[in-house]
mmCIF file with all atom_site columns, C-alpha atoms in Angstrom:
data_model
loop_
_atom_site.group_PDB
_atom_site.id
_atom_site.type_symbol
_atom_site.label_atom_id
_atom_site.label_alt_id
_atom_site.label_comp_id
_atom_site.label_asym_id
_atom_site.label_entity_id
_atom_site.label_seq_id
_atom_site.pdbx_PDB_ins_code
_atom_site.Cartn_x
_atom_site.Cartn_y
_atom_site.Cartn_z
_atom_site.occupancy
_atom_site.B_iso_or_equiv
_atom_site.pdbx_formal_charge
_atom_site.auth_seq_id
_atom_site.auth_comp_id
_atom_site.auth_asym_id
_atom_site.auth_atom_id
_atom_site.pdbx_PDB_model_num
ATOM 1  C CA . UNK Q 1 1  ? 117.740 168.043 68.703 1.00 0.00 ? 1  UNK Q CA 1
ATOM 2  C CA . UNK Q 1 2  ? 115.556 171.109 68.966 1.00 0.00 ? 2  UNK Q CA 1
ATOM 3  C CA . UNK Q 1 3  ? 114.475 172.375 72.295 1.00 0.00 ? 3  UNK Q CA 1
ATOM 4  C CA . UNK Q 1 4  ? 110.786 172.026 73.355 1.00 0.00 ? 4  UNK Q CA 1
ATOM 5  C CA . UNK Q 1 5  ? 110.654 175.805 73.891 1.00 0.00 ? 5  UNK Q CA 1
ATOM 6  C CA . UNK Q 1 6  ? 109.064 177.481 70.943 1.00 0.00 ? 6  UNK Q CA 1
ATOM 7  C CA . UNK Q 1 7  ? 109.796 180.931 69.639 1.00 0.00 ? 7  UNK Q CA 1
ATOM 8  C CA . UNK Q 1 8  ? 107.019 182.502 71.852 1.00 0.00 ? 8  UNK Q CA 1
ATOM 9  C CA . UNK Q 1 9  ? 108.575 181.009 74.948 1.00 0.00 ? 9  UNK Q CA 1
ATOM 10 C CA . UNK Q 1 10 ? 105.946 178.271 75.424 1.00 0.00 ? 10 UNK Q CA 1
ATOM 11 C CA . UNK Q 1 11 ? 106.887 174.560 75.508 1.00 0.00 ? 11 UNK Q CA 1
ATOM 12 C CA . UNK Q 1 12 ? 104.936 172.209 73.277 1.00 0.00 ? 12 UNK Q CA 1
ATOM 13 C CA . UNK Q 1 13 ? 102.944 171.096 76.399 1.00 0.00 ? 13 UNK Q CA 1
ATOM 14 C CA . UNK Q 1 14 ? 101.813 174.746 77.079 1.00 0.00 ? 14 UNK Q CA 1
ATOM 15 C CA . UNK Q 1 15 ? 100.410 175.574 73.660 1.00 0.00 ? 15 UNK Q CA 1
ATOM 16 C CA . UNK Q 1 16 ? 97.310  177.577 74.494 1.00 0.00 ? 16 UNK Q CA 1
ATOM 17 C CA . UNK Q 1 17 ? 95.904  177.783 71.011 1.00 0.00 ? 17 UNK Q CA 1
ATOM 18 C CA . UNK Q 1 18 ? 93.922  174.526 71.468 1.00 0.00 ? 18 UNK Q CA 1
ATOM 19 C CA . UNK Q 1 19 ? 95.096  172.746 68.312 1.00 0.00 ? 19 UNK Q CA 1
ATOM 20 C CA . UNK Q 1 20 ? 92.588  170.199 67.132 1.00 0.00 ? 20 UNK Q CA 1
ATOM 21 C CA . UNK Q 1 21 ? 94.288  167.426 65.129 1.00 0.00 ? 21 UNK Q CA 1
ATOM 22 C CA . UNK Q 1 22 ? 91.025  166.817 63.253 1.00 0.00 ? 22 UNK Q CA 1
ATOM 23 C CA . UNK Q 1 23 ? 91.448  170.172 61.501 1.00 0.00 ? 23 UNK Q CA 1
ATOM 24 C CA . UNK Q 1 24 ? 95.052  170.591 60.665 1.00 0.00 ? 24 UNK Q CA 1
ATOM 25 C CA . UNK Q 1 25 ? 94.491  173.012 57.811 1.00 0.00 ? 25 UNK Q CA 1
ATOM 26 C CA . UNK Q 1 26 ? 91.723  175.036 59.389 1.00 0.00 ? 26 UNK Q CA 1
ATOM 27 C CA . UNK Q 1 27 ? 92.117  178.810 59.018 1.00 0.00 ? 27 UNK Q CA 1
ATOM 28 C CA . UNK Q 1 28 ? 92.948  180.218 62.470 1.00 0.00 ? 28 UNK Q CA 1
ATOM 29 C CA . UNK Q 1 29 ? 92.119  183.903 61.580 1.00 0.00 ? 29 UNK Q CA 1
ATOM 30 C CA . UNK Q 1 30 ? 88.852  183.959 63.627 1.00 0.00 ? 30 UNK Q CA 1
ATOM 31 C CA . UNK Q 1 31 ? 90.527  182.103 66.523 1.00 0.00 ? 31 UNK Q CA 1
ATOM 32 C CA . UNK Q 1 32 ? 93.253  184.714 66.498 1.00 0.00 ? 32 UNK Q CA 1
ATOM 33 C CA . UNK Q 1 33 ? 90.803  187.636 66.380 1.00 0.00 ? 33 UNK Q CA 1
ATOM 34 C CA . UNK Q 1 34 ? 88.565  186.289 69.165 1.00 0.00 ? 34 UNK Q CA 1
ATOM 35 C CA . UNK Q 1 35 ? 91.469  185.610 71.526 1.00 0.00 ? 35 UNK Q CA 1
ATOM 36 C CA . UNK Q 1 36 ? 92.906  189.136 70.887 1.00 0.00 ? 36 UNK Q CA 1
ATOM 37 C CA . UNK Q 1 37 ? 89.458  190.729 71.603 1.00 0.00 ? 37 UNK Q CA 1
ATOM 38 C CA . UNK Q 1 38 ? 88.789  188.486 74.684 1.00 0.00 ? 38 UNK Q CA 1
ATOM 39 C CA . UNK Q 1 39 ? 92.160  189.319 76.102 1.00 0.00 ? 39 UNK Q CA 1
ATOM 40 C CA . UNK Q 1 40 ? 91.580  193.042 75.952 1.00 0.00 ? 40 UNK Q CA 1
ATOM 41 C CA . UNK Q 1 41 ? 88.023  192.747 77.226 1.00 0.00 ? 41 UNK Q CA 1
ATOM 42 C CA . UNK Q 1 42 ? 89.302  190.600 80.119 1.00 0.00 ? 42 UNK Q CA 1
ATOM 43 C CA . UNK Q 1 43 ? 92.048  193.067 81.206 1.00 0.00 ? 43 UNK Q CA 1
ATOM 44 C CA . UNK Q 1 44 ? 89.649  196.036 80.906 1.00 0.00 ? 44 UNK Q CA 1
ATOM 45 C CA . UNK Q 1 45 ? 87.143  194.273 83.080 1.00 0.00 ? 45 UNK Q CA 1
ATOM 46 C CA . UNK Q 1 46 ? 89.482  192.560 85.578 1.00 0.00 ? 46 UNK Q CA 1
ATOM 47 C CA . UNK Q 1 47 ? 92.804  194.258 85.283 1.00 0.00 ? 47 UNK Q CA 1
ATOM 48 C CA . UNK Q 1 48 ? 96.129  193.112 83.784 1.00 0.00 ? 48 UNK Q CA 1
ATOM 49 C CA . UNK Q 1 49 ? 97.008  191.092 86.961 1.00 0.00 ? 49 UNK Q CA 1
ATOM 50 C CA . UNK Q 1 50 ? 93.953  188.846 86.638 1.00 0.00 ? 50 UNK Q CA 1
ATOM 51 C CA . UNK Q 1 51 ? 95.656  185.486 85.832 1.00 0.00 ? 51 UNK Q CA 1
ATOM 52 C CA . UNK Q 1 52 ? 92.905  183.879 83.671 1.00 0.00 ? 52 UNK Q CA 1
ATOM 53 C CA . UNK Q 1 53 ? 93.386  186.671 81.143 1.00 0.00 ? 53 UNK Q CA 1
ATOM 54 C CA . UNK Q 1 54 ? 96.824  185.212 80.404 1.00 0.00 ? 54 UNK Q CA 1
ATOM 55 C CA . UNK Q 1 55 ? 95.283  182.218 78.573 1.00 0.00 ? 55 UNK Q CA 1
ATOM 56 C CA . UNK Q 1 56 ? 93.779  184.628 75.936 1.00 0.00 ? 56 UNK Q CA 1
ATOM 57 C CA . UNK Q 1 57 ? 97.072  186.387 75.769 1.00 0.00 ? 57 UNK Q CA 1
ATOM 58 C CA . UNK Q 1 58 ? 99.054  183.219 75.091 1.00 0.00 ? 58 UNK Q CA 1
ATOM 59 C CA . UNK Q 1 59 ? 96.524  182.088 72.573 1.00 0.00 ? 59 UNK Q CA 1
ATOM 60 C CA . UNK Q 1 60 ? 96.522  185.224 70.484 1.00 0.00 ? 60 UNK Q CA 1
ATOM 61 C CA . UNK Q 1 61 ? 100.347 185.613 70.727 1.00 0.00 ? 61 UNK Q CA 1
ATOM 62 C CA . UNK Q 1 62 ? 100.801 182.052 69.345 1.00 0.00 ? 62 UNK Q CA 1
ATOM 63 C CA . UNK Q 1 63 ? 98.118  182.406 66.618 1.00 0.00 ? 63 UNK Q CA 1
ATOM 64 C CA . UNK Q 1 64 ? 98.295  186.000 65.352 1.00 0.00 ? 64 UNK Q CA 1
ATOM 65 C CA . UNK Q 1 65 ? 100.963 187.484 63.132 1.00 0.00 ? 65 UNK Q CA 1
ATOM 66 C CA . UNK Q 1 66 ? 102.718 190.250 65.046 1.00 0.00 ? 66 UNK Q CA 1
ATOM 67 C CA . UNK Q 1 67 ? 101.928 192.829 62.338 1.00 0.00 ? 67 UNK Q CA 1
ATOM 68 C CA . UNK Q 1 68 ? 98.200  192.262 62.934 1.00 0.00 ? 68 UNK Q CA 1
ATOM 69 C CA . UNK Q 1 69 ? 98.631  192.754 66.712 1.00 0.00 ? 69 UNK Q CA 1
ATOM 70 C CA . UNK Q 1 70 ? 100.599 195.981 66.058 1.00 0.00 ? 70 UNK Q CA 1
ATOM 71 C CA . UNK Q 1 71 ? 97.934  197.263 63.730 1.00 0.00 ? 71 UNK Q CA 1
ATOM 72 C CA . UNK Q 1 72 ? 95.092  196.424 66.234 1.00 0.00 ? 72 UNK Q CA 1
ATOM 73 C CA . UNK Q 1 73 ? 97.087  198.053 69.022 1.00 0.00 ? 73 UNK Q CA 1
ATOM 74 C CA . UNK Q 1 74 ? 97.421  201.178 66.915 1.00 0.00 ? 74 UNK Q CA 1
ATOM 75 C CA . UNK Q 1 75 ? 93.767  201.115 66.210 1.00 0.00 ? 75 UNK Q CA 1
ATOM 76 C CA . UNK Q 1 76 ? 92.828  200.713 69.841 1.00 0.00 ? 76 UNK Q CA 1
ATOM 77 C CA . UNK Q 1 77 ? 95.052  203.666 70.733 1.00 0.00 ? 77 UNK Q CA 1
ATOM 78 C CA . UNK Q 1 78 ? 93.536  205.830 67.987 1.00 0.00 ? 78 UNK Q CA 1
ATOM 79 C CA . UNK Q 1 79 ? 89.945  204.808 68.856 1.00 0.00 ? 79 UNK Q CA 1
ATOM 80 C CA . UNK Q 1 80 ? 89.323  203.155 65.482 1.00 0.00 ? 80 UNK Q CA 1
ATOM 81 C CA . UNK Q 1 81 ? 89.376  199.492 66.590 1.00 0.00 ? 81 UNK Q CA 1
ATOM 82 C CA . UNK Q 1 82 ? 86.418  197.752 64.940 1.00 0.00 ? 82 UNK Q CA 1
ATOM 83 C CA . UNK Q 1 83 ? 85.229  195.913 68.095 1.00 0.00 ? 83 UNK Q CA 1
ATOM 84 C CA . UNK Q 1 84 ? 83.792  197.259 71.409 1.00 0.00 ? 84 UNK Q CA 1
ATOM 85 C CA . UNK Q 1 85 ? 86.076  196.112 74.225 1.00 0.00 ? 85 UNK Q CA 1
ATOM 86 C CA . UNK Q 1 86 ? 84.035  197.702 76.991 1.00 0.00 ? 86 UNK Q CA 1
ATOM 87 C CA . UNK Q 1 87 ? 81.135  195.246 76.866 1.00 0.00 ? 87 UNK Q CA 1
#
């Protein structure tokens, strides 16, 4: 039997993405994007040690393809990220 620990290290009980069984086929792209942006806004405003930011981190890590996160990280470093994170 498969372990309850998923690939991202969360157990099924800790899934932060907020799955809603009413919408099993709902596109999660916007949810992914918003959690990525919210996480980076949170750590800029409160610092990386602020525990509530972790919820956004866990959500975007479970929803977003890693290639997207890598591209967005590169864009943030280069100053070309399409969202303002300082607001």
